[in-house]
Amino acid sequence: MNTKYKRILVLTGAGVSAESGLATFRDADGLWNNHKVEDVATIEAFERNPEFVHQFYNEMKPELLKARPNPAHLALAKLEQEYSGEVNIITQNVDTLHEKAGSRKVYHIHGQINQAVCLNCGQILETWDDVDTQTVCPHCGVSGMMKPNIVFFGEALLCMDKVQKLLAECDLFVSVGTSGVVYPAAGFVQTAKYYGAETYEFNLEAASNNYLFDKHVYGKCGETLPVFVNELLAETKESE
Ligand code: BV8
């Protein structure tokens, strides 16, 4: 089946979850859940006050557990299910709304709220319960060594081997709901472009790295993305 694109790669940021009611990082007054991201989500902040950082994320869990996917998440899941080419999602988000919408090939480069990592043995604890400095690692039995499995500023991203491969192989790169200020994610479009992908920016407004994209679709992604996905699927059906 000659689909226009063989491998579609989608990068999402906080904007894709905005219509699910979750706070973005830099939209309002620059504060995120009443804190500057950089004051909480840094490895220094965690080393300085692990209890505070654990509590910050524990307090976020109930809202993220309750949140429901919006039409943008659902459109991407529909694309993965119905498109004859390959569809992968790289997300900067720590929520699990892509998975709740039905997407299966999702790579969380900044980690996940419902995971903690043991700094003693490196194993992951999947839980929506509170994690703190007293939590005992179920794998090695050591307590006080659990960290939210969230990539703080100054930490290396997760899944980067897979990400590099996806960026080199994709022929369509679609960025959705990200301000394009956090690296290395904000530079992924350049890598995809270097390897010959067509690049689309879906955002409420022009992101900081908008000049790197071939095409732009501005508006709420809960409205713009379903239209785009249906057009891609219609093109495939026409070519059958
Ligand atoms: C690393 C975890 C190296 C917390 C996050 C100087 C210059 C350049 C770079 C640097 C520098 N100094 C340091 C750096 C590197 C640094 C960085 O980029 N800093 C920036 C801020 C200057 N990066 C790092 O530290 C990274 N690590 O480089 O490590 C290394 C390598 C090897 C070994 C050791 C170390 C780590 C970065 C990850 C940090 N962690 N989050 C948490 O999520 O709880 S970052 C945080 O920002 C989130 O992950 C978030 O996803 C990410 C990006 O934000 P966005 O998702 O884009 O959200 P934002 O609110 O900004 O934008 C939302 C957009 O949506 C807006 O444009 C809005 O208009 C739009 N929107 C809103 N509603 C809608 C919508 N669009 C459509 N529809 C809507 N309805």
Coordinates of C-alpha atoms and ligand atoms in Angstrom, one line a residue:
M1 CA 0.0 0.0 0.0
N2 CA 1.7 3.2 -1.1
T3 CA 1.1 5.6 1.8
K4 CA 2.6 9.0 1.4
Y5 CA 4.7 8.5 4.6
K6 CA 6.2 5.2 5.7
R7 CA 7.2 6.2 9.3
I8 CA 5.5 9.0 11.2
L9 CA 7.2 10.3 14.3
V10 CA 5.2 12.5 16.7
L11 CA 6.8 14.6 19.5
T12 CA 4.4 15.8 22.2
G13 CA 4.7 18.3 25.0
A14 CA 2.4 19.7 27.7
G15 CA 0.1 21.4 25.2
V16 CA -1.3 18.0 24.0
S17 CA -2.6 17.5 27.6
A18 CA -3.8 21.0 28.1
E19 CA -7.4 20.2 26.9
S20 CA -7.4 17.3 29.4
G21 CA -7.1 20.0 32.1
L22 CA -3.5 19.5 33.0
A23 CA -1.2 22.5 33.6
T24 CA 1.4 23.4 31.0
F25 CA 4.8 24.6 32.1
R26 CA 5.2 28.0 30.5
D27 CA 1.8 29.2 29.5
A28 CA 0.4 31.1 32.5
D29 CA 2.5 33.2 34.7
G30 CA 5.5 31.1 34.0
L31 CA 4.8 29.1 37.1
W32 CA 3.9 25.4 37.1
N33 CA 1.8 24.2 39.9
N34 CA 2.9 27.4 41.7
H35 CA 6.6 26.7 41.3
K36 CA 9.2 27.5 38.7
V37 CA 10.0 24.2 36.9
E38 CA 13.7 24.9 37.4
D39 CA 13.3 25.2 41.2
V40 CA 11.7 21.7 41.5
A41 CA 12.7 19.6 38.5
T42 CA 16.5 19.8 39.0
I43 CA 18.9 17.2 40.3
E44 CA 20.2 19.8 42.7
A45 CA 16.7 20.5 44.1
F46 CA 16.2 16.7 44.6
E47 CA 19.6 16.3 46.3
R48 CA 19.0 19.4 48.5
N49 CA 15.5 18.4 49.5
P50 CA 14.3 15.0 48.3
E51 CA 11.3 15.1 50.6
F52 CA 10.0 18.3 49.1
V53 CA 10.5 17.0 45.5
H54 CA 8.8 13.7 46.3
Q55 CA 5.9 15.5 47.9
F56 CA 5.6 17.8 44.8
Y57 CA 5.1 14.8 42.5
N58 CA 3.0 12.8 45.0
E59 CA 0.6 15.8 45.1
M60 CA 0.4 15.8 41.3
K61 CA -0.4 12.1 41.0
P62 CA -4.2 12.1 41.9
E63 CA -4.9 14.7 39.2
L64 CA -2.9 12.8 36.5
L65 CA -4.4 9.5 37.5
K66 CA -7.9 11.0 37.1
A67 CA -7.2 12.9 33.8
R68 CA -8.8 11.6 30.7
P69 CA -7.3 11.7 27.2
N70 CA -8.7 14.5 24.9
P71 CA -9.3 14.3 21.1
A72 CA -5.7 15.0 20.4
H73 CA -4.5 11.9 22.2
L74 CA -7.3 9.9 20.7
A75 CA -6.5 11.1 17.2
L76 CA -2.9 9.9 17.6
A77 CA -4.0 6.5 18.9
K78 CA -6.4 6.2 15.9
L79 CA -3.5 7.0 13.6
E80 CA -1.3 4.3 15.1
Q81 CA -4.1 1.8 14.9
E82 CA -5.4 2.6 11.3
Y83 CA -2.4 4.0 9.4
S84 CA -0.7 1.4 7.3
G85 CA 2.7 3.0 7.9
E86 CA 4.6 3.0 11.2
V87 CA 3.5 5.6 13.9
N88 CA 5.6 6.3 17.0
I89 CA 5.2 8.9 19.8
I90 CA 8.0 10.5 21.7
T91 CA 6.6 12.4 24.6
Q92 CA 8.1 15.0 27.0
N93 CA 5.0 14.5 29.2
V94 CA 5.1 12.5 32.4
D95 CA 1.3 11.8 32.3
T96 CA 0.0 8.6 30.8
L97 CA -2.7 10.1 28.6
H98 CA -1.3 8.7 25.3
E99 CA -1.5 5.1 26.8
K100 CA -5.0 5.8 28.2
A101 CA -6.0 6.9 24.7
G102 CA -4.8 3.5 23.3
S103 CA -1.4 4.5 21.9
R104 CA 1.1 1.6 22.3
K105 CA 4.4 2.9 20.9
V106 CA 5.1 5.8 23.3
Y107 CA 8.5 6.8 24.5
H108 CA 8.7 8.9 27.7
I109 CA 12.0 10.8 27.3
H110 CA 11.4 12.9 30.5
G111 CA 10.1 10.0 32.5
Q112 CA 6.7 9.1 34.0
I113 CA 4.8 10.2 37.1
N114 CA 3.7 6.7 38.0
Q115 CA 7.3 5.4 38.2
A116 CA 10.1 5.7 40.7
V117 CA 13.7 4.5 40.2
C118 CA 15.9 3.0 42.8
L119 CA 19.3 4.8 42.9
N120 CA 20.7 1.7 44.6
C121 CA 19.8 -1.0 42.1
G122 CA 18.4 1.0 39.1
Q123 CA 15.1 -1.0 39.1
I124 CA 11.8 0.8 38.3
L125 CA 8.9 0.8 40.8
E126 CA 5.6 1.3 38.9
T127 CA 3.1 2.9 41.3
W128 CA 0.5 5.7 41.6
D129 CA 1.0 5.6 45.4
D130 CA 3.1 8.1 47.2
V131 CA 6.9 7.5 47.1
D132 CA 9.2 9.2 49.6
T133 CA 12.5 8.9 51.3
Q134 CA 11.2 6.0 53.5
T135 CA 10.0 3.9 50.5
V136 CA 11.7 0.5 50.4
C137 CA 12.8 -0.7 46.9
P138 CA 10.8 -3.9 46.2
H139 CA 13.8 -5.2 44.2
C140 CA 16.8 -4.7 46.4
G141 CA 15.1 -4.0 49.8
V142 CA 17.1 -0.8 50.4
S143 CA 15.0 2.2 51.6
G144 CA 15.7 5.9 51.1
M145 CA 17.1 5.5 47.7
M146 CA 14.0 6.0 45.6
K147 CA 13.7 8.9 43.1
P148 CA 10.8 9.9 41.0
N149 CA 11.5 8.4 37.5
I150 CA 11.3 11.9 36.1
V151 CA 14.2 13.4 34.1
F152 CA 15.3 16.6 36.0
F153 CA 17.2 19.4 34.4
G154 CA 20.8 18.3 34.2
E155 CA 19.9 14.6 33.8
A156 CA 20.2 12.6 30.6
L157 CA 17.0 11.8 28.8
L158 CA 15.5 8.3 28.7
C159 CA 15.1 6.1 25.6
M160 CA 17.6 8.2 23.6
D161 CA 19.0 5.2 21.7
K162 CA 15.5 4.5 20.3
V163 CA 14.8 8.2 19.8
Q164 CA 18.0 8.6 17.6
K165 CA 16.9 5.6 15.5
L166 CA 13.3 7.0 15.1
L167 CA 14.6 10.5 14.1
A168 CA 16.9 9.0 11.5
E169 CA 14.2 6.8 10.0
C170 CA 11.1 9.0 10.0
D171 CA 9.8 10.7 6.9
L172 CA 7.2 12.8 8.7
F173 CA 8.0 14.5 12.0
V174 CA 5.0 16.1 13.8
S175 CA 5.6 18.3 16.9
V176 CA 2.5 18.9 19.0
G177 CA 2.0 21.3 22.0
T178 CA 5.5 22.1 22.9
S179 CA 7.2 25.5 23.4
G180 CA 10.4 24.3 21.9
V181 CA 12.7 25.7 24.7
V182 CA 13.8 22.5 26.4
Y183 CA 16.8 20.6 24.9
P184 CA 17.6 18.2 23.5
A185 CA 13.9 17.6 22.6
A186 CA 13.6 21.1 21.0
G187 CA 16.4 20.1 18.6
F188 CA 14.8 16.8 17.4
V189 CA 13.1 18.6 14.5
Q190 CA 16.5 19.5 13.2
T191 CA 17.7 15.9 13.3
A192 CA 14.6 14.7 11.5
K193 CA 14.9 17.4 8.9
Y194 CA 18.6 16.5 8.4
Y195 CA 17.6 12.9 7.6
G196 CA 15.0 14.2 5.1
A197 CA 11.7 14.2 7.0
E198 CA 8.9 16.7 6.3
T199 CA 8.3 18.6 9.5
Y200 CA 5.0 19.9 10.9
E201 CA 4.4 22.1 14.0
F202 CA 1.0 21.9 15.7
N203 CA 0.8 24.4 18.5
L204 CA -1.4 27.1 20.0
E205 CA 1.1 29.7 18.8
A206 CA 4.5 29.8 17.1
A207 CA 7.0 27.9 19.3
S208 CA 10.5 29.2 19.9
N209 CA 11.9 26.8 17.3
N210 CA 9.0 27.4 14.8
Y211 CA 11.4 28.5 12.0
L212 CA 12.8 25.0 11.8
F213 CA 9.4 23.5 10.7
D214 CA 8.3 23.2 7.0
K215 CA 4.6 23.5 7.9
H216 CA 2.6 25.1 10.8
V217 CA -0.9 24.5 12.1
Y218 CA -1.9 26.9 14.8
G219 CA -4.8 26.4 17.1
K220 CA -6.0 24.0 19.8
C221 CA -4.5 20.5 19.0
G222 CA -7.7 18.9 20.2
E223 CA -9.3 20.4 17.2
T224 CA -6.5 20.6 14.6
L225 CA -4.9 17.2 15.1
P226 CA -8.1 15.1 14.4
V227 CA -8.5 16.9 11.1
F228 CA -4.9 16.2 10.1
V229 CA -5.1 12.5 11.1
N230 CA -8.4 12.1 9.2
E231 CA -6.7 13.7 6.1
L232 CA -3.7 11.3 6.4
L233 CA -6.0 8.3 6.7
A234 CA -8.2 9.4 3.8
E235 CA -5.1 9.8 1.6
T236 CA -4.1 6.2 2.4
K237 CA -7.6 4.9 1.6
E238 CA -7.6 6.8 -1.8
S239 CA -4.2 5.2 -2.7
E240 CA -5.5 1.6 -2.0
Ligands
BV8_1 C1 20.2 17.4 29.5 C2 10.6 17.0 34.1 C3 22.4 16.7 29.5 C4 9.7 17.6 35.1 C5 11.5 18.4 32.4 C6 21.2 26.5 28.0 C7 20.7 26.5 26.7 C8 20.1 25.4 26.1 C9 20.0 24.2 26.9 C10 20.4 24.3 28.2 C11 21.0 25.4 28.7 N1 21.3 25.1 30.0 C12 20.9 23.8 30.3 C13 20.4 23.3 29.2 C14 19.8 21.9 29.0 C15 18.4 21.8 29.6 C16 17.5 22.8 28.9 O1 17.1 22.6 27.8 N2 17.2 23.9 29.6 C17 16.4 24.9 29.0 C18 15.2 25.3 29.9 C19 17.2 26.2 28.7 N3 18.0 20.5 29.4 C20 18.3 19.5 30.3 O2 18.8 19.7 31.3 C21 17.9 18.1 29.8 N4 19.0 17.2 30.1 O3 20.4 18.3 28.7 O4 21.1 16.6 30.0 C22 23.1 15.5 29.9 C23 23.5 14.6 28.9 C24 24.2 13.4 29.4 C25 24.4 13.2 30.7 C26 24.0 14.1 31.7 C27 23.3 15.2 31.3 C28 16.7 17.6 30.6 C29 15.5 18.3 30.2 C30 14.2 17.6 30.9 C31 13.9 18.5 32.1 N5 12.7 17.9 32.7 N6 10.4 17.9 32.9 C32 8.3 17.2 34.8 O5 7.9 17.2 33.6 O6 7.6 17.0 35.8 S1 11.3 19.6 31.2 C33 9.7 20.1 31.1 O7 9.7 21.0 30.0 C34 8.6 19.0 30.8 O8 9.2 17.8 30.5 C35 8.0 19.6 29.5 O9 7.5 18.6 28.8 C36 9.2 20.2 28.9 C37 9.0 21.1 27.8 O10 7.9 21.9 28.0 P1 6.6 21.8 27.1 O11 6.1 20.4 27.1 O12 7.0 22.4 25.8 O13 5.5 22.7 27.8 P2 5.4 24.2 27.8 O14 4.4 24.6 28.8 O15 6.8 24.8 27.8 O16 4.8 24.5 26.4 C38 3.5 24.1 26.1 C39 3.2 24.5 24.7 O17 1.9 24.0 24.3 C40 3.1 26.0 24.5 O18 3.8 26.4 23.3 C41 1.6 26.3 24.3 O19 1.4 27.4 23.4 C42 1.1 25.1 23.7 N7 -0.3 24.8 24.0 C43 -1.0 25.0 25.1 N8 -2.2 24.5 25.0 C44 -2.3 24.0 23.7 C45 -1.1 24.1 23.1 N9 -0.9 23.7 21.8 C46 -1.9 23.1 21.2 N10 -3.1 22.9 21.7 C47 -3.4 23.4 23.0 N11 -4.6 23.2 23.5

